[in-house]
């Protein structure tokens, strides 16, 4: 007898993870594969975080602190909010999952940009929710289109700032106009996964808008600028009342013991964060100059990645680069068929990328 599976679960396309780098090296017979595809921190984790996690290892026979007391207190100070405004997760994905579980029922809707981070759509579908994709307008989110897409059944709206994959940053006046136009009964999930990389002098965080918009949830992560993607820590900042509902559906030990120790130390390592920011902005500037000198079009970005129009099918360029041991992201499924997305790496990795790309572009004619 077959196990009954709800139709809305059957409709979810399985997430296809990439191969481990070591396996790819073995398959390609290469001693070094360079991954510039997942917007990770090329510097690695903060040494202070590594040390803190090593120290915490001897306590691994204990359950983690279910309230993540010290990390929550430190984040509250860092963000200048009350600790009750924070909900921590096993990555920011986990916080989105909690919001979806707490506020959405089957048949209700979530408005989101398209293309966007894949997990928005997947998580909405896990509870039978309906994703309402609003295509980008060029490289920018179509905020007016997203407002227009809100209906009676809409429970949440996703906004990514800076946006992935385009790297564009929404100025404050446009963000405020957008939030004003969204009904206060609709939750706005403002995903700031890349906010630490923004160089725009007018940088702001949605956290400064929380007192005006109690339906706002700002999502942050330790996976990108803090270099801790592997231990999975993210968090949401929101009104205390909203946080209480998320805690109801939160798994009690969702942030593990090493993750709490690592994130706490990483938060204190400001030197590492500044080094990361400089490395990334220098890397993007250098790569953009090189790519433009080759006649390619690069799209300005406020994140740690950017899009390049390679003037031929991006998927082919991606595959040819992969064969040379350089992993970038094909934008084929994201509505930018002639683009690839590149994450800034170490100077040496960036040089290897450019060397491989020069060869690949000679092999694949422009179209
Ligand atoms: C826009 C965006 N939000 C969230 C995440 C995931 O963050 P986390 O690792 O905290 O789950 C990513 C990761 O790629 C992302 O691009």
XYZ file of C-alpha atoms and ligand atoms in Angstrom:
383
model
C 0.000 0.000 0.000
C 1.342 3.405 -0.939
C 1.833 6.065 1.726
C -0.573 8.956 1.149
C 1.277 12.150 0.219
C -0.611 15.463 0.003
C -0.717 16.924 -3.497
C 1.004 20.096 -2.300
C 3.989 18.034 -1.150
C 4.074 16.123 -4.445
C 4.216 19.484 -6.227
C 7.506 20.488 -4.562
C 10.470 20.077 -6.911
C 13.195 18.252 -4.942
C 16.161 20.443 -3.994
C 19.198 19.272 -5.929
C 22.377 19.759 -3.892
C 25.679 20.370 -5.665
C 28.415 17.735 -5.522
C 30.992 17.974 -2.739
C 34.110 19.794 -3.968
C 36.297 16.773 -3.134
C 34.133 14.522 -5.329
C 34.332 17.002 -8.202
C 38.124 17.160 -7.852
C 38.263 13.374 -8.030
C 35.973 13.219 -11.085
C 37.818 15.957 -12.971
C 41.241 14.719 -11.903
C 42.072 18.206 -10.595
C 43.961 19.020 -7.425
C 42.016 22.223 -6.841
C 38.440 23.184 -7.578
C 37.425 26.800 -6.912
C 33.848 27.382 -5.796
C 32.527 30.872 -6.467
C 28.899 29.873 -6.694
C 27.192 30.010 -3.304
C 28.052 33.495 -2.017
C 30.154 32.085 0.808
C 32.969 33.908 2.573
C 36.253 33.122 0.784
C 38.296 33.929 3.907
C 36.800 30.978 5.761
C 35.323 31.288 9.253
C 36.586 33.892 11.710
C 39.530 32.398 13.662
C 37.861 33.616 16.857
C 34.746 31.623 15.966
C 36.816 28.511 15.274
C 38.549 28.842 18.626
C 35.237 29.292 20.457
C 33.768 26.229 18.766
C 36.829 24.138 19.588
C 36.438 25.151 23.208
C 32.740 24.280 23.166
C 33.335 20.782 21.758
C 33.914 19.230 25.168
C 30.329 20.125 26.069
C 28.796 18.231 23.185
C 27.241 15.608 25.484
C 24.863 18.368 26.675
C 21.832 19.702 24.822
C 22.319 23.247 23.573
C 20.737 26.114 25.474
C 17.232 26.132 23.968
C 16.902 29.882 24.476
C 20.376 30.633 23.018
C 20.605 33.081 25.913
C 24.098 34.537 25.360
C 23.830 34.769 21.585
C 20.391 36.364 21.837
C 21.632 38.931 24.363
C 24.663 39.754 22.210
C 22.517 40.113 19.093
C 20.035 42.304 20.940
C 22.869 44.654 21.920
C 24.317 44.516 18.405
C 20.978 45.303 16.756
C 19.807 47.683 19.498
C 16.542 45.830 20.049
C 15.044 43.983 23.018
C 16.043 40.285 23.229
C 12.328 39.422 22.934
C 12.385 40.796 19.371
C 14.747 38.050 18.206
C 14.086 34.550 16.935
C 17.152 32.460 16.102
C 17.172 29.680 13.571
C 19.152 26.826 12.074
C 20.037 29.238 9.257
C 17.660 31.998 8.226
C 15.806 29.324 6.229
C 14.617 27.969 9.547
C 13.186 31.351 10.562
C 11.286 31.540 7.255
C 9.998 28.011 7.883
C 8.740 29.093 11.320
C 6.977 32.145 9.875
C 5.318 29.985 7.250
C 4.213 27.374 9.820
C 2.901 30.040 12.182
C 1.026 32.241 9.726
C 0.073 30.306 6.566
C -2.576 27.743 5.884
C -3.247 25.645 2.784
C -4.465 27.787 -0.100
C -3.133 31.061 1.311
C -0.653 33.095 -0.661
C 2.865 34.492 -0.433
C 4.016 37.175 -2.860
C 7.689 36.973 -3.810
C 10.063 38.314 -6.456
C 10.951 36.113 -9.392
C 13.681 34.990 -9.653
C 14.386 34.796 -5.928
C 16.094 32.609 -3.358
C 14.595 29.153 -4.021
C 13.748 28.406 -0.399
C 10.959 31.030 -0.264
C 8.900 29.042 -2.745
C 9.812 25.632 -1.332
C 8.971 26.572 2.267
C 5.658 28.199 1.336
C 4.685 25.037 -0.508
C 5.482 22.795 2.496
C 2.301 24.035 4.198
C 0.187 24.050 1.044
C 0.691 27.766 0.505
C 0.636 29.278 -2.964
C 3.632 31.273 -4.213
C 2.768 34.353 -6.266
C 5.902 35.255 -8.244
C 6.317 38.858 -9.402
C 8.944 39.154 -12.181
C 11.830 41.571 -11.661
C 11.746 44.815 -13.584
C 15.116 44.623 -15.280
C 17.531 44.127 -12.392
C 15.248 45.579 -9.686
C 12.395 44.207 -7.626
C 9.055 45.374 -8.993
C 7.810 46.750 -5.676
C 4.673 48.306 -7.215
C 3.918 44.998 -8.904
C 4.354 43.199 -5.585
C 1.940 45.592 -3.858
C -0.561 45.066 -6.680
C -0.218 41.278 -6.289
C -1.427 41.354 -2.657
C -4.936 39.908 -2.348
C -7.261 38.993 0.528
C -5.640 35.539 0.798
C -2.082 36.944 0.918
C -0.387 36.262 4.267
C 3.188 37.271 3.494
C 5.436 39.107 1.089
C 9.155 38.368 0.588
C 11.586 41.180 -0.184
C 15.331 40.607 -0.603
C 17.654 43.546 0.020
C 20.241 43.512 -1.474
C 18.594 41.227 -3.955
C 19.866 37.803 -4.970
C 20.791 37.226 -7.818
C 20.981 40.833 -9.072
C 22.719 42.443 -6.063
C 20.613 45.613 -6.236
C 19.825 47.640 -3.104
C 16.435 49.293 -2.523
C 16.778 52.938 -1.396
C 15.070 53.887 1.863
C 12.368 56.092 0.311
C 11.257 53.277 -1.993
C 11.270 50.773 0.867
C 9.152 53.072 3.048
C 6.645 53.684 0.234
C 6.435 49.917 -0.272
C 5.876 49.156 3.419
C 3.241 51.897 3.606
C 1.352 50.253 0.756
C 1.313 46.724 2.230
C -1.663 46.039 4.515
C -0.587 45.736 8.151
C -2.191 42.268 8.325
C 0.351 40.949 5.792
C 3.756 39.878 7.109
C 6.712 41.378 5.227
C 9.795 39.129 5.333
C 12.693 41.426 4.502
C 15.687 39.201 3.796
C 18.954 41.029 4.536
C 21.270 38.023 4.036
C 23.807 40.263 2.213
C 23.321 43.571 4.038
C 26.840 43.590 5.525
C 28.337 43.923 2.035
C 26.430 47.065 1.052
C 28.801 49.935 0.238
C 26.084 52.419 -0.714
C 26.570 55.442 1.545
C 22.808 55.499 2.124
C 22.821 51.998 3.593
C 20.095 51.360 6.158
C 18.606 48.245 7.694
C 14.951 47.338 7.953
C 15.597 46.964 11.688
C 15.357 50.771 11.942
C 11.809 50.529 10.521
C 10.463 47.904 12.917
C 8.801 50.340 15.303
C 6.823 51.870 12.421
C 5.877 48.565 10.790
C 4.904 45.852 13.318
C 4.226 43.438 10.431
C 7.907 43.524 9.392
C 10.361 40.654 9.999
C 14.013 41.334 9.137
C 16.025 38.199 8.334
C 19.778 38.019 8.892
C 22.334 35.250 8.611
C 25.806 34.238 9.780
C 26.249 32.266 6.535
C 27.636 35.038 4.349
C 29.747 37.918 5.742
C 30.369 36.054 9.003
C 31.679 32.987 7.179
C 29.664 30.412 9.107
C 27.426 28.799 6.451
C 28.441 25.337 7.662
C 27.097 25.697 11.191
C 23.733 27.176 10.155
C 22.776 30.220 12.214
C 20.341 32.890 11.125
C 17.846 35.061 12.922
C 14.833 37.269 12.516
C 14.255 40.642 14.159
C 10.598 41.552 14.626
C 7.940 42.880 16.973
C 7.771 40.927 20.255
C 4.204 39.853 19.468
C 5.277 38.299 16.166
C 8.293 36.631 17.806
C 6.009 34.897 20.336
C 4.144 33.121 17.524
C 7.350 32.014 15.864
C 8.622 30.608 19.178
C 5.471 28.478 19.414
C 6.494 26.545 16.297
C 10.264 26.677 16.841
C 12.036 23.402 17.574
C 13.427 23.798 21.093
C 17.071 23.039 20.212
C 17.134 24.488 16.706
C 20.484 26.297 17.112
C 23.094 23.741 18.080
C 25.748 24.158 20.741
C 28.683 24.750 18.383
C 26.632 27.167 16.309
C 25.790 29.280 19.348
C 29.443 29.423 20.441
C 30.726 30.156 16.920
C 28.184 32.851 16.112
C 28.737 34.602 19.439
C 32.490 34.821 18.820
C 32.024 35.816 15.169
C 29.771 38.689 16.200
C 32.597 40.057 18.324
C 35.216 39.711 15.594
C 34.676 43.034 13.888
C 38.180 42.966 12.372
C 37.269 39.823 10.437
C 34.033 41.383 9.197
C 35.857 44.499 7.958
C 38.535 42.361 6.283
C 35.779 40.380 4.558
C 34.012 43.520 3.358
C 37.225 44.929 1.897
C 38.218 41.663 0.237
C 34.793 41.381 -1.367
C 34.551 44.948 -2.628
C 38.155 44.884 -3.949
C 37.437 41.511 -5.575
C 34.259 42.678 -7.270
C 35.968 45.843 -8.518
C 38.929 43.891 -9.923
C 36.757 41.223 -11.547
C 34.394 43.813 -13.055
C 37.313 45.759 -14.553
C 38.795 42.603 -16.056
C 35.472 41.418 -17.437
C 34.601 44.771 -18.926
C 38.034 45.017 -20.532
C 37.059 41.774 -22.317
C 33.909 43.462 -23.634
C 31.482 41.711 -21.277
C 28.726 43.524 -19.388
C 28.816 43.411 -15.587
C 25.896 44.458 -13.413
C 26.697 46.632 -10.379
C 26.008 44.836 -7.116
C 25.879 45.717 -3.425
C 26.348 42.085 -2.368
C 29.294 39.649 -2.486
C 28.322 38.409 -5.959
C 27.366 39.952 -9.278
C 25.899 39.037 -12.636
C 27.921 39.039 -15.839
C 26.372 39.009 -19.291
C 28.731 36.619 -21.088
C 27.164 37.357 -24.519
C 26.537 33.684 -25.142
C 24.485 30.980 -23.421
C 25.395 31.249 -19.730
C 24.712 27.567 -19.142
C 27.356 26.570 -21.697
C 29.869 28.916 -20.086
C 28.998 27.484 -16.666
C 29.547 23.907 -17.907
C 32.835 24.720 -19.621
C 34.077 26.524 -16.498
C 33.071 23.546 -14.361
C 35.159 21.240 -16.552
C 38.122 23.498 -15.717
C 37.397 23.285 -11.994
C 35.793 26.709 -11.546
C 32.249 26.623 -10.181
C 30.076 29.663 -10.872
C 26.270 29.796 -10.929
C 24.356 29.435 -14.173
C 21.428 31.878 -14.311
C 19.635 29.776 -16.889
C 16.756 28.883 -14.539
C 16.630 32.430 -13.153
C 15.504 34.328 -16.237
C 18.996 35.546 -17.204
C 20.032 32.956 -19.827
C 23.093 34.931 -20.992
C 24.396 35.566 -17.490
C 26.469 33.770 -14.912
C 26.633 34.767 -11.238
C 30.071 35.061 -9.703
C 30.833 35.240 -5.976
C 33.940 37.284 -5.163
C 36.757 34.986 -4.029
C 40.328 35.341 -2.812
C 42.590 37.281 -5.242
C 44.169 34.022 -6.395
C 40.755 32.426 -6.959
C 39.595 35.474 -8.898
C 42.681 35.227 -11.124
C 42.024 31.513 -11.721
C 38.446 32.358 -12.650
C 39.574 34.972 -15.165
C 42.149 32.610 -16.724
C 39.524 29.891 -17.150
C 36.917 32.320 -18.485
C 39.313 33.709 -21.113
C 39.861 30.167 -22.426
C 36.163 29.304 -22.288
C 35.101 32.414 -24.191
C 37.545 31.527 -26.973
C 36.056 28.025 -27.128
C 32.403 29.184 -27.224
C 31.617 31.772 -29.912
C 29.585 34.887 -29.067
C 25.952 34.784 -30.216
C 18.689 35.734 -0.273
C 19.126 34.633 0.637
N 18.505 34.467 1.804
C 18.872 33.479 2.653
C 19.894 32.624 2.343
C 20.236 31.471 3.243
O 20.674 31.831 4.426
P 20.938 30.736 5.550
O 22.219 30.073 5.214
O 20.994 31.570 6.778
O 19.774 29.785 5.596
C 20.560 32.745 1.138
C 21.626 31.785 0.799
O 22.087 31.642 -0.266
C 20.168 33.764 0.264
O 20.769 33.933 -0.912
